[in-house]
Structures are given as C-alpha cells and as structure tokens.
Short mmCIF file of C-alpha atoms and ligand atoms in Angstrom, two decimals:
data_model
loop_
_atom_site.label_atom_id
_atom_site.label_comp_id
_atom_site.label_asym_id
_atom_site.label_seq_id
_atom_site.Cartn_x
_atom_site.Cartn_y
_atom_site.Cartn_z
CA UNK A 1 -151.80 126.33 -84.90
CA UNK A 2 -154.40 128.53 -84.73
CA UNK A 3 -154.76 131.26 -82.61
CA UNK A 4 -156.33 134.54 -82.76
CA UNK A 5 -156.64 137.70 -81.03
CA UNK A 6 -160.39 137.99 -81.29
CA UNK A 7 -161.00 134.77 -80.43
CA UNK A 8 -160.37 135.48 -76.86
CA UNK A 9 -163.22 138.08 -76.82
CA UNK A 10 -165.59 134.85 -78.42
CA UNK A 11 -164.20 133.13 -75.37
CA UNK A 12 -164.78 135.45 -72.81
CA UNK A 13 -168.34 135.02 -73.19
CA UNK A 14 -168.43 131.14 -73.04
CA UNK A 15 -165.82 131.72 -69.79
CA UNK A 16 -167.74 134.34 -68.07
CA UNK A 17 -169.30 132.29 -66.19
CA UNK A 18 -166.28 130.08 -65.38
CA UNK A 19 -164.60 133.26 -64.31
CA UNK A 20 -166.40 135.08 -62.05
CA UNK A 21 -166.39 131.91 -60.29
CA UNK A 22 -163.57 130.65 -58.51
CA UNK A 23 -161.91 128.76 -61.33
CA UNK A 24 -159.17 131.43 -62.32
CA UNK A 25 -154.81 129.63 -62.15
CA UNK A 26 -155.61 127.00 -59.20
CA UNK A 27 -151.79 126.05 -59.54
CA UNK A 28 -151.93 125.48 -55.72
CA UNK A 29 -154.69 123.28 -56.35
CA UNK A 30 -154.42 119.45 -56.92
CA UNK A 31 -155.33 118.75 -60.43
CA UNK A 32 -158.20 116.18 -59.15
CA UNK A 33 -159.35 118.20 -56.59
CA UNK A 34 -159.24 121.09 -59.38
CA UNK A 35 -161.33 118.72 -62.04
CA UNK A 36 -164.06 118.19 -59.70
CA UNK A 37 -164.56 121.82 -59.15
CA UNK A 38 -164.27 122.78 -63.19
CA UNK A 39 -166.68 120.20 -63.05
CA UNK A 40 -169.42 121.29 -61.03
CA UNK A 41 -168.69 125.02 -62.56
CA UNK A 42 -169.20 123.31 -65.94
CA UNK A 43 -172.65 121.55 -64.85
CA UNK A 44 -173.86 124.93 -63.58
CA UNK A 45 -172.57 127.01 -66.70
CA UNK A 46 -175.33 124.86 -68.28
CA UNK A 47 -173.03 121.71 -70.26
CA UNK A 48 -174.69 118.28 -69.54
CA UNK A 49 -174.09 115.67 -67.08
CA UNK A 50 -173.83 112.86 -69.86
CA UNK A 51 -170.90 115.41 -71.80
CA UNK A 52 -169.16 116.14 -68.47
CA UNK A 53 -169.34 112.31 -67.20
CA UNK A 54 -168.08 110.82 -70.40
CA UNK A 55 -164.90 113.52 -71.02
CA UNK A 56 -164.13 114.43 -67.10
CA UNK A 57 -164.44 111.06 -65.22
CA UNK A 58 -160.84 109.43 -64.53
CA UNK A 59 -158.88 112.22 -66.32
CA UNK A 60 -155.40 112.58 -65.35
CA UNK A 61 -153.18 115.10 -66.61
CA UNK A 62 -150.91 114.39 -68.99
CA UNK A 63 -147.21 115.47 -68.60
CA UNK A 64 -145.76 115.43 -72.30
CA UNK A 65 -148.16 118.36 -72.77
CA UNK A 66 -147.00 120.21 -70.27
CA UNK A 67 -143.51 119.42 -71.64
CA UNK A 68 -144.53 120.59 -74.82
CA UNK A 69 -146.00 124.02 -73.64
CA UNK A 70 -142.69 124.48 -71.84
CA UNK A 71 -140.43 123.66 -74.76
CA UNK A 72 -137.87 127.02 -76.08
CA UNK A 73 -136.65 126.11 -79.46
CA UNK A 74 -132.43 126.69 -79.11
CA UNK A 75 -132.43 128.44 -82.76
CA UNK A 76 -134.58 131.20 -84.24
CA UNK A 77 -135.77 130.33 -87.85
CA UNK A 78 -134.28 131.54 -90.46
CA UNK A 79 -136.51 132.30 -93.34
CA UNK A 80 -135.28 129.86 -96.18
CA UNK A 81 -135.36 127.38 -93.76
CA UNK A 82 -139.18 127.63 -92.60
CA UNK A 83 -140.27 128.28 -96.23
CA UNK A 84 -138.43 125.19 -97.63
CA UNK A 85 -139.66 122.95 -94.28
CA UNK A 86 -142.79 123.82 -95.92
CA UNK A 87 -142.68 123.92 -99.38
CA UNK A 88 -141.67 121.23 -100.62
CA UNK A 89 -142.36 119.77 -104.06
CA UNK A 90 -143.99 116.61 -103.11
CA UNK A 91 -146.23 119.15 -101.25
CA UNK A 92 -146.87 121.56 -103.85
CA UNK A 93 -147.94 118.08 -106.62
CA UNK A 94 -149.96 117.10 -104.05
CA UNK A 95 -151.98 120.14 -103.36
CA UNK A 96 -152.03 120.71 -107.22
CA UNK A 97 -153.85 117.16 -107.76
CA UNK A 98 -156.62 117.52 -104.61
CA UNK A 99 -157.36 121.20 -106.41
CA UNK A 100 -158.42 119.10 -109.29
CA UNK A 101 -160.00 116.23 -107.70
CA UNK A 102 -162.01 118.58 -105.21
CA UNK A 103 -162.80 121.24 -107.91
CA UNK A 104 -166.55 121.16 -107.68
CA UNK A 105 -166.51 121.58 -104.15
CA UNK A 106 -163.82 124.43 -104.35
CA UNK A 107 -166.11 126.35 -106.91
CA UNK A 108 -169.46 125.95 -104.96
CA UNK A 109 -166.93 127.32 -101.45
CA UNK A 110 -165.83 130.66 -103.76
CA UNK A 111 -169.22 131.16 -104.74
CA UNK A 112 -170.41 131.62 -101.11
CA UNK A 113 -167.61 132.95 -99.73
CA UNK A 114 -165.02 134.58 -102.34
CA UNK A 115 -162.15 132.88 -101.11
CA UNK A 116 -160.02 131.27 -103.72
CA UNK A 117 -159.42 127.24 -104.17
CA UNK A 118 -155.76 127.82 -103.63
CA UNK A 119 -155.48 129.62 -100.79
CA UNK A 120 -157.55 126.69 -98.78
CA UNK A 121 -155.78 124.13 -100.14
CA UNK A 122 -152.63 125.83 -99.01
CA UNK A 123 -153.85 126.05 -95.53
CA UNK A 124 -155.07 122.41 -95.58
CA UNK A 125 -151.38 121.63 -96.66
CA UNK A 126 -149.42 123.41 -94.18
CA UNK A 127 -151.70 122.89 -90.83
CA UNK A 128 -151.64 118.75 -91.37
CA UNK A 129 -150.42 117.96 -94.52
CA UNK A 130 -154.12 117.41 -96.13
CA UNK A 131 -155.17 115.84 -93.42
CA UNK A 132 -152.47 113.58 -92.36
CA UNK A 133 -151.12 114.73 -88.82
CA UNK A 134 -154.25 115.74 -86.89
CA UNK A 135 -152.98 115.63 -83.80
CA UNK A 136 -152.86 112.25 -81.45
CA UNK A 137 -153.48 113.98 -78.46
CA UNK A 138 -157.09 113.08 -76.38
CA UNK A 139 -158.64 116.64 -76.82
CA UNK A 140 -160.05 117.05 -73.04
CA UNK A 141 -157.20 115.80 -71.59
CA UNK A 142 -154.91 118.70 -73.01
CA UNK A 143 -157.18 121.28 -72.04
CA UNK A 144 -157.82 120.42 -68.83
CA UNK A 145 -153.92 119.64 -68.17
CA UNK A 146 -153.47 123.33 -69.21
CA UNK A 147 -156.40 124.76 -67.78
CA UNK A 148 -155.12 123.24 -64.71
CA UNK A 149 -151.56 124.78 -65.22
CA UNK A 150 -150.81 128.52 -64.19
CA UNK A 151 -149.39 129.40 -67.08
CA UNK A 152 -152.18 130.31 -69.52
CA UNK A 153 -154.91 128.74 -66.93
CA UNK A 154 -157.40 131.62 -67.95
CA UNK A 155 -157.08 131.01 -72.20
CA UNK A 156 -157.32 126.77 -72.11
CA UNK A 157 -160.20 127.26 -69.50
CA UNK A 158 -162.04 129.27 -72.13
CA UNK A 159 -160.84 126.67 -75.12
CA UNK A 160 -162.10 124.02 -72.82
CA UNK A 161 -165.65 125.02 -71.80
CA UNK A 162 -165.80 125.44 -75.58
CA UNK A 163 -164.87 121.82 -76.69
CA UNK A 164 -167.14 120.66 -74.10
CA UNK A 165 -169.83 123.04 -75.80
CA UNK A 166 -169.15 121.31 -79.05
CA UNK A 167 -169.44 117.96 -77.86
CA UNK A 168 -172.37 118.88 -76.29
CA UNK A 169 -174.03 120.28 -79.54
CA UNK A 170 -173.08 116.60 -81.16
CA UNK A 171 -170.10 118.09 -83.38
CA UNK A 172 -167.29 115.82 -82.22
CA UNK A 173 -167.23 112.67 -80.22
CA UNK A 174 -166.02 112.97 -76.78
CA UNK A 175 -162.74 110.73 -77.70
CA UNK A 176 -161.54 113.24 -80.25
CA UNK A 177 -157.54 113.67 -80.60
CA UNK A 178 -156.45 117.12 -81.57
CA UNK A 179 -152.87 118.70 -81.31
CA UNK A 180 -151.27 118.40 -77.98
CA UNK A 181 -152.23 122.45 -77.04
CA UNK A 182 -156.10 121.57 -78.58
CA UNK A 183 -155.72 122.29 -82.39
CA UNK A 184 -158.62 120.31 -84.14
CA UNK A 185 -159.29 118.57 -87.43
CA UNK A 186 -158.11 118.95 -90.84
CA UNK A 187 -157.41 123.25 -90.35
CA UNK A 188 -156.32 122.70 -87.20
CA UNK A 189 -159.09 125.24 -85.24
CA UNK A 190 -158.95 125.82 -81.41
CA UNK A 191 -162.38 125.42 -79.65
CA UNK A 192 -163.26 128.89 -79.49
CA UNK A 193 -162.60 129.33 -83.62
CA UNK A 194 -164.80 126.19 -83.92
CA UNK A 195 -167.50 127.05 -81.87
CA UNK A 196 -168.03 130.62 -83.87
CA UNK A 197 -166.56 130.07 -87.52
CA UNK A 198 -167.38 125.97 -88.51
CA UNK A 199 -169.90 125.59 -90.73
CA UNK A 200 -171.48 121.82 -91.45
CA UNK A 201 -171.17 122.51 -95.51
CA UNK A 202 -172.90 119.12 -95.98
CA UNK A 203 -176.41 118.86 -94.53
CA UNK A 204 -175.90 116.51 -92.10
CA UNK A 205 -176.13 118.42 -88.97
CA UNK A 206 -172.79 117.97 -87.81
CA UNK A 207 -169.59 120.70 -88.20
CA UNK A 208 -166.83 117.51 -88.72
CA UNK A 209 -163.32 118.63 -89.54
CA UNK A 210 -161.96 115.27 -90.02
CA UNK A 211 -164.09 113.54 -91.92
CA UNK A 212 -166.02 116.08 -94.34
CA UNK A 213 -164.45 118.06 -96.44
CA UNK A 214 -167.11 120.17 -97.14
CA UNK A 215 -167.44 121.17 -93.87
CA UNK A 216 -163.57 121.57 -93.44
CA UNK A 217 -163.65 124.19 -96.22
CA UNK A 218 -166.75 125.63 -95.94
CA UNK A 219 -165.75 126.24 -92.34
CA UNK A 220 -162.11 127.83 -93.44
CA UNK A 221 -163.58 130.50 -96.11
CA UNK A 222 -166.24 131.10 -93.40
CA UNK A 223 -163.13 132.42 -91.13
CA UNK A 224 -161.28 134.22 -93.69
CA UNK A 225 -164.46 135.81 -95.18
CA UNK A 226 -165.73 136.97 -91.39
CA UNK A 227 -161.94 138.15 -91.14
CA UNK A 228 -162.62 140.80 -94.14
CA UNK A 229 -160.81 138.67 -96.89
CA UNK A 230 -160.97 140.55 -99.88
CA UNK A 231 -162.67 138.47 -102.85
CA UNK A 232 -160.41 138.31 -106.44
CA UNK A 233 -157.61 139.67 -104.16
CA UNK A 234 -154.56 138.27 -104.16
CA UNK A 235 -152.17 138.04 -101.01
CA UNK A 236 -149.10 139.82 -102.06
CA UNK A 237 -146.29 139.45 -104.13
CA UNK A 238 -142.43 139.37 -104.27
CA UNK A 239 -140.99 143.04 -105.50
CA UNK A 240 -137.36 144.74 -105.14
CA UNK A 241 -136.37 147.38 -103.47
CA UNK A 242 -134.08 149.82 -105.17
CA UNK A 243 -130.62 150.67 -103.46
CA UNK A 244 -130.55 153.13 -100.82
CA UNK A 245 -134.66 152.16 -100.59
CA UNK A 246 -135.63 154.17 -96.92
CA UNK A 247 -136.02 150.77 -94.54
CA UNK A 248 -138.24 152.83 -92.37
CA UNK A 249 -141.04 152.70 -95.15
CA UNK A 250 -140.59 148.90 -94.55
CA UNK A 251 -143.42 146.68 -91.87
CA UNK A 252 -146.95 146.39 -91.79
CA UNK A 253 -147.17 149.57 -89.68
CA UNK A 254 -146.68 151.53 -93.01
CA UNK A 255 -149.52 151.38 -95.59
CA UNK A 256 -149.35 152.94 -99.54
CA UNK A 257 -151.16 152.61 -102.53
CA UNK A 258 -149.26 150.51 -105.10
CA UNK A 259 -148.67 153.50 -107.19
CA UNK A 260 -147.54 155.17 -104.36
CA UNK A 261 -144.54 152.41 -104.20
CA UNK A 262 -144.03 152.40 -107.44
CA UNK A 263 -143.17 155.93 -107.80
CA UNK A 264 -140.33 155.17 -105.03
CA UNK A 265 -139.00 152.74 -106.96
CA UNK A 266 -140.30 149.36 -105.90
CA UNK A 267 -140.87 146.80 -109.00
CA UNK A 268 -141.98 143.23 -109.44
CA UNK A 269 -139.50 140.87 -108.78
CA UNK A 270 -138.74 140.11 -112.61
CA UNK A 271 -138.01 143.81 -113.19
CA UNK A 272 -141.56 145.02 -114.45
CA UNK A 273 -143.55 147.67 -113.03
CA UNK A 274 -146.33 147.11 -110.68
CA UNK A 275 -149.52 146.33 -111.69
CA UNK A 276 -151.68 149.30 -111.66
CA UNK A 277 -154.14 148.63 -109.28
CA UNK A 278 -156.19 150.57 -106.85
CA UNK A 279 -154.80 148.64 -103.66
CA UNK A 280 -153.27 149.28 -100.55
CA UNK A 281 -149.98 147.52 -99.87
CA UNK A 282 -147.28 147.02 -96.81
CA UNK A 283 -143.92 146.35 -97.73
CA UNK A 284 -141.92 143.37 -95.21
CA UNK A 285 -138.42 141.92 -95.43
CA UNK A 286 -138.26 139.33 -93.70
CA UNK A 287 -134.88 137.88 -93.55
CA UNK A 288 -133.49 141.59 -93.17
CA UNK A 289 -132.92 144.53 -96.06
CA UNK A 290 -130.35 140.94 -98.05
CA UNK A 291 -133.27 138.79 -98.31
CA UNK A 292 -136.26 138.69 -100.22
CA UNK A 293 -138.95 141.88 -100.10
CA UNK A 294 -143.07 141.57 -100.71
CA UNK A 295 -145.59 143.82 -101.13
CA UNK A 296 -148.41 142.20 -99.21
CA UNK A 297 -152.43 143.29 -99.49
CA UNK A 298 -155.40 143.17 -96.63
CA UNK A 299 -155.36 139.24 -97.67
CA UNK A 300 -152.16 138.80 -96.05
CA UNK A 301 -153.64 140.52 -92.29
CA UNK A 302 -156.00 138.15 -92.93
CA UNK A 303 -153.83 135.32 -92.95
CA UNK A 304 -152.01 136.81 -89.77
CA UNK A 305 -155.16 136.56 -88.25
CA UNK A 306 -155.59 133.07 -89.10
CA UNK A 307 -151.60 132.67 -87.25
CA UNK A 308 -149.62 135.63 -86.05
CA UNK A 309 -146.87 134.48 -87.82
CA UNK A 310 -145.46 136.86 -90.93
CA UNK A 311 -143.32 133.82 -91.95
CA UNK A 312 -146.68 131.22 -91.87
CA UNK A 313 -148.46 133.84 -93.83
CA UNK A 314 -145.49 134.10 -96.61
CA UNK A 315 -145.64 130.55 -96.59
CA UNK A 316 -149.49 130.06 -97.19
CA UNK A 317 -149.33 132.93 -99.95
CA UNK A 318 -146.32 131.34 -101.59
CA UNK A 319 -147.62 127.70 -101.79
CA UNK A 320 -151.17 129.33 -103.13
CA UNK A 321 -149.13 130.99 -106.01
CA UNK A 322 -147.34 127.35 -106.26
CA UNK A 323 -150.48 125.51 -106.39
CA UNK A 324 -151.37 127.75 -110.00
CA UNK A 325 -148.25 127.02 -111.27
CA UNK A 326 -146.30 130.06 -110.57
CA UNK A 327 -142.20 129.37 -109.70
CA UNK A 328 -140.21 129.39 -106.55
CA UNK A 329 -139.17 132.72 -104.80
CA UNK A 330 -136.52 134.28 -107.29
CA UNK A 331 -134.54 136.77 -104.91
CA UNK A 332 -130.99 135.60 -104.38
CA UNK A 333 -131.08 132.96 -101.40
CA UNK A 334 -128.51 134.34 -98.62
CA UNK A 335 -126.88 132.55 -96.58
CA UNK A 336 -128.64 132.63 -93.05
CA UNK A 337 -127.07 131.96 -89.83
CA UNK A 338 -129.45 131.29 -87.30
CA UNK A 339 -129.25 133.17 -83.98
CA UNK A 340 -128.56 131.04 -80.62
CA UNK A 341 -131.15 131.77 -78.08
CA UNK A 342 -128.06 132.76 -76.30
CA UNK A 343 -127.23 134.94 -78.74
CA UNK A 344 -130.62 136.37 -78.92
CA UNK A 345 -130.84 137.04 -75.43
CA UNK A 346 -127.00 139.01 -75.48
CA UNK A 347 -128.27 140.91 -78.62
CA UNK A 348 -131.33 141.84 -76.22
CA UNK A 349 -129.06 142.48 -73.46
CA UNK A 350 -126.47 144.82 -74.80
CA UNK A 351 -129.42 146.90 -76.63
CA UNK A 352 -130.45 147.64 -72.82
CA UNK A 353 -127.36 148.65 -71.80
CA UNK A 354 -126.86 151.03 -74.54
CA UNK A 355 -130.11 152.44 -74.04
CA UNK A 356 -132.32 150.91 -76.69
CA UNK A 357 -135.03 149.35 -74.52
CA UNK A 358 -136.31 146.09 -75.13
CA UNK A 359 -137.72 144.85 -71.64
CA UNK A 360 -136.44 142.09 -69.81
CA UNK A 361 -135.02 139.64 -72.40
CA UNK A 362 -136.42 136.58 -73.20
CA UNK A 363 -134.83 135.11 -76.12
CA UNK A 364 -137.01 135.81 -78.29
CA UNK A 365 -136.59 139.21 -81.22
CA UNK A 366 -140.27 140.24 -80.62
CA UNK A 367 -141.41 143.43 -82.16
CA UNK A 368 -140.22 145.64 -79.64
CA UNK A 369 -136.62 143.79 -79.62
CA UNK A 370 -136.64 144.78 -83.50
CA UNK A 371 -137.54 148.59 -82.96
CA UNK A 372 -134.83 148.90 -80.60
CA UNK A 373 -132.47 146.80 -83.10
CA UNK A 374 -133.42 149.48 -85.80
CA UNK A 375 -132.68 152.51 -83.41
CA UNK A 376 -129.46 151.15 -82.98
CA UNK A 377 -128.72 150.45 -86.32
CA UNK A 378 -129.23 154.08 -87.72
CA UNK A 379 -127.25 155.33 -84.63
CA UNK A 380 -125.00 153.56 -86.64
CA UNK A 381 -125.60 154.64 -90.06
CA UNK A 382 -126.09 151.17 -91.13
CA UNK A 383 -128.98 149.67 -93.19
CA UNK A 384 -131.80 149.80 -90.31
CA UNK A 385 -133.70 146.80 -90.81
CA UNK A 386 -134.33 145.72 -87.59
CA UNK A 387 -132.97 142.45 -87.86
CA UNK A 388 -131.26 140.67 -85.13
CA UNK A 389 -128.37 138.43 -86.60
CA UNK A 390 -124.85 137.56 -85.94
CA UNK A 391 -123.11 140.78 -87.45
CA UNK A 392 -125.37 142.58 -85.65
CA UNK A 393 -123.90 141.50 -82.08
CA UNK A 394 -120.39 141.85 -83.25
CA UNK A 395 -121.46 145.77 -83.29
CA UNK A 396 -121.54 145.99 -79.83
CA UNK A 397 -118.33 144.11 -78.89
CA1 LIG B 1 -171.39 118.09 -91.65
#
C-alpha cells in the first residue's frame, strides 16, 4: 500500500478545513449521525452537492474493514519468505513480456521523467499483480468507516475529503473499488498521493489508474521523480561483508561513498570489486549479519518513500534487476525461524528489564526495539546486528 510521510502535510491542507471544525475522532458519535455532519463540513469545504449526494447517501459502515485495520499478523516475516511471496517466476516472465509489449510507452515515460521501464513495471507487479487485484472494496465506504473510527480518524478524514476531491474533478466514478484501507488503481495510490502526483499521460482529461496505462505510469515516474529519484541510477546491489565487518557501519543511518566501502572491505556479491562510481551508499542486512547484505543508493529512499518498508523496497529493486535478466539473490539462503508475536513481545520485554529501553511492547521489532537489541548484543560481545530472533531470547533465559 502506499503511504507516505509527506503525504500527510498534502493532506493537511485539503483537511484544514475539516479540522478546525468539529470533525476530529467522533468515536462517541453514531456513524450516521457522524456522516451527516462530515457531510455538511464537506459541502462547506467547497465539494459539490451532486459528489456528496451520490457517494454519502445510504452509506453504512462496513465491518470487514474495520476487521481488517484491526488484524496483528501472529508471525513476523522472515526475509526469504516475503521476497519469494513476491518473486516468483511466473511473475518475473510476466513483467519481462509487458516491458516488451509496452516499450514505446516506457521510453516516451523515461524521457520525461528519468525513471527506468523496470523499476515501474516492478511496482505495477508487486502492488496488484499488473493490474489484477485492485481492490474490491467501495472506495467511500472504507474511508468513511475509518474516518468514522478513532483509531486513525484524523489520516482517513484527510484521504477522504481527497477522494471526494477527485471525484469531484471527474477522475474516478463515484462507485470506484479500491483496497479495503483506500489504495487505488493499478499502483495502488491513497487519495492524497493521487490528488498531488497523477498525471492523465493520455490527453483525455481524466487521471484513470485502472484503465490507462499511460496515465498509470506517467503518474508513478511523476512520484518517484518529485521524490528526487536519481535518473541512470540504479537502486542498489547485493555485496559481502568481510568477517569481523563493524555491524555498527550497517542501516540507512550511515552513509559512504562506494569507495569509501570498498576500502573496508565490502565487494560485489560474485567476489569483484565495486564499481567505481561517485555515489553515496547505505549498507542493510536484513535478515541479520547470516543473511544477505546490499549496498543501496538515494533510489532505494525513494522507494521507502513510495512504502516504508526496507523489505518492499528490496523486493521492487530485486524484481527490476529480474525483469533485465539478471539472476536470483546468490547469498547462502539461511534457515529463518520466524518470531511469534509472543515471542516478539518477551524479546521486547526482557530488553526492558535489563535496561535496554524499548517502550511499552507491542509486538512488533520497530526501530527502536532493534537499537536496544543491538545494545544488548555488544554487552554481549556478540555480532550486534540488531536482529530480534529465536537465539536471541534464549540469551536472556
Ligand atoms: Ca487520462
């Protein structure tokens, strides 16, 4: 899905108005009594009376969402596990043939934009499969279930002012299915990423994700180029680490030249040196200091801010290389046991009470989880990679 950081600062203009109203978490509030409010705040904010009569009118909220928003997955991911949920090779022969069949379209998109054929086709792979799962959720009845809802009442009120918006420029029709939290078309955009980033690439006065491909990637290279992606850049690469390699150099909160890693010792994953290029480079490990290591560029930040997700970004970079013939991943594939959330939430637990902070736990190895987890680990003399797994809470028994 995509969500991003800045797109809440987009919103906050279209929900200015919404807010300084009385429209903020009305959990106490009846969802009709609720709708007929947002909907008089809506008329005054300036959306019309034929948009709000044809989406609002009759609405009821709809209770699978809800379910869905409150759904904890049991087991983290492990990171062979996401990537080869992913990448699979009916998916990679897929993308390979619609990189042919669209290629006139793909060049004319990198000429405007400098964003390479692959990469979009990656993304149009991995958010709906080129187009096959959409979503089959009505759009404003999502958004105004979780507007309605306490829990992120403030963020869905902003997404759904914004669809409304859209509908009310003529975009999309007010029936429009999207992903049960609001995801839309073919790349999977929230409302506010719509509204500012889609572009109608054909001419014909619409911005349709569904139904136009130019528009569907003239709109994605719009994003990525807005989000500073770096033309003829690639996003990263796989690379080993020598032994004893300092883990603290590891993360995206550490940034070197390539030469800079080479000189400590870091080489492509086939053994050769780096290529000698004038680029700035984090190095991640995913899966912990066993699994596999990449060097990632600015292209990669830009795919976090596309989705948050390191592993999502790893996977859009791999399937890229995939789509240009390149081969699979060639570090060693570990065995991965997956943590409980149980077992998340002890690892989280005994950190605390051994002084490594982490907040109140949750379940879930966030950043701050992982900085503890690394504290701990060189208080330890172990390999501090930060990563929670199932030797890792035998330490503290
Ligand atoms: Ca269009």
């Amino acid at each position: 899905m995509f969500e991003k950081k800045r797109f809440l600062k987009i919103g906050a203009v279209a929900g200015a108005l919404l807010l300084s109203s009385n429209m903020v978490a009305m959990a106490d509030v009846d969802y009709q009594t609720w709708l007929k409010d947002f909907k008089e705040t809506a008329a005054r904010s300036g959306i019309s009376k034929k948009t709000l009569d044809n989406t609002l009118d009759g609405l009821t909220p709809n209770k699978r969402v809800l379910e869905l928003d409150r759904r904890q997955p049991e087991f983290s991911l492990t990171f062979w596990k996401y990537l080869n949920g992913r990448i699979s090779e009916k998916r990679i022969q897929r993308g390979r043939e619609l990189l042919k069949e669209h290629a006139a379209l793909f060049k004319k998109v990198h000429d405007k934009y400098g964003v390479q054929p692959r990469f979009l086709v990656a993304f149009w792979g991995l958010e709906t499969n080129f187009g096959d799962y959409t979503g089959v959720f009505p759009l404003i009845q999502s958004l105004t279930t979780l507007a309605h809802d306490e829990r992120r009442s403030e963020f869905f009120t902003k997404q759904l002012i914004t669809a409304l918006q859209i509908m009310d420029r003529g975009d999309i029709p007010y029936d429009v299915k999207a992903s049960w939290a609001g995801a839309m078309g073919y790349c999977q955009f929230m409302p506010t990423t719509y509204q500012a980033y889609a572009v109608d690439g054909d001419g014909d006065g619409k911005r349709d994700m569904w139904n136009s491909l130019p528009d569907v990637f003239y709109s994605a290279a719009n994003f990525l180029s807005q989000s500073g992606w770096q033309a003829g850049e690639t996003w990263g690469r796989e690379v080993k680490m020598p032994k004893g390699f300092e883990l603290d150099l590891t993360g995206l909160g550490t940034k070197k030249k390539l030469g800079e890693w080479a000189k400590l010792g870091v080489r492509n994953i086939d053994g050769k040196a780096l290529p000698k290029a004038d680029m700035d480079a984090s190095l991640i490990i995913p899966a912990g200091y066993k699994g596999p290591a990449f060097l990632v560029y600015e292209n990669f930040r830009t795919i976090l801010d596309w989705n948050r997700s390191n592993l999502y970004a790893i996977a859009v970079g791999h399937l890229a290389d995939r789509l240009v013939w390149k081969g699979p991943l060639e570090s060693p594939r570990i065995k991965e046991i997956p943590l409980s959330r149980a077992q998340t939430l002890q690892i989280q637990a005994r950190l605390n009470e051994n002084g490594y902070d982490v907040g109140k736990p949750d379940g879930i190895a966030g950043s701050r989880t992982r900085k503890a987890i690394k504290a701990f680990q060189k208080s330890k003399g172990i390999p501090a990679d930060g990563y929670p797994s199932v030797e890792l809470l035998k330490l503290f028994k």
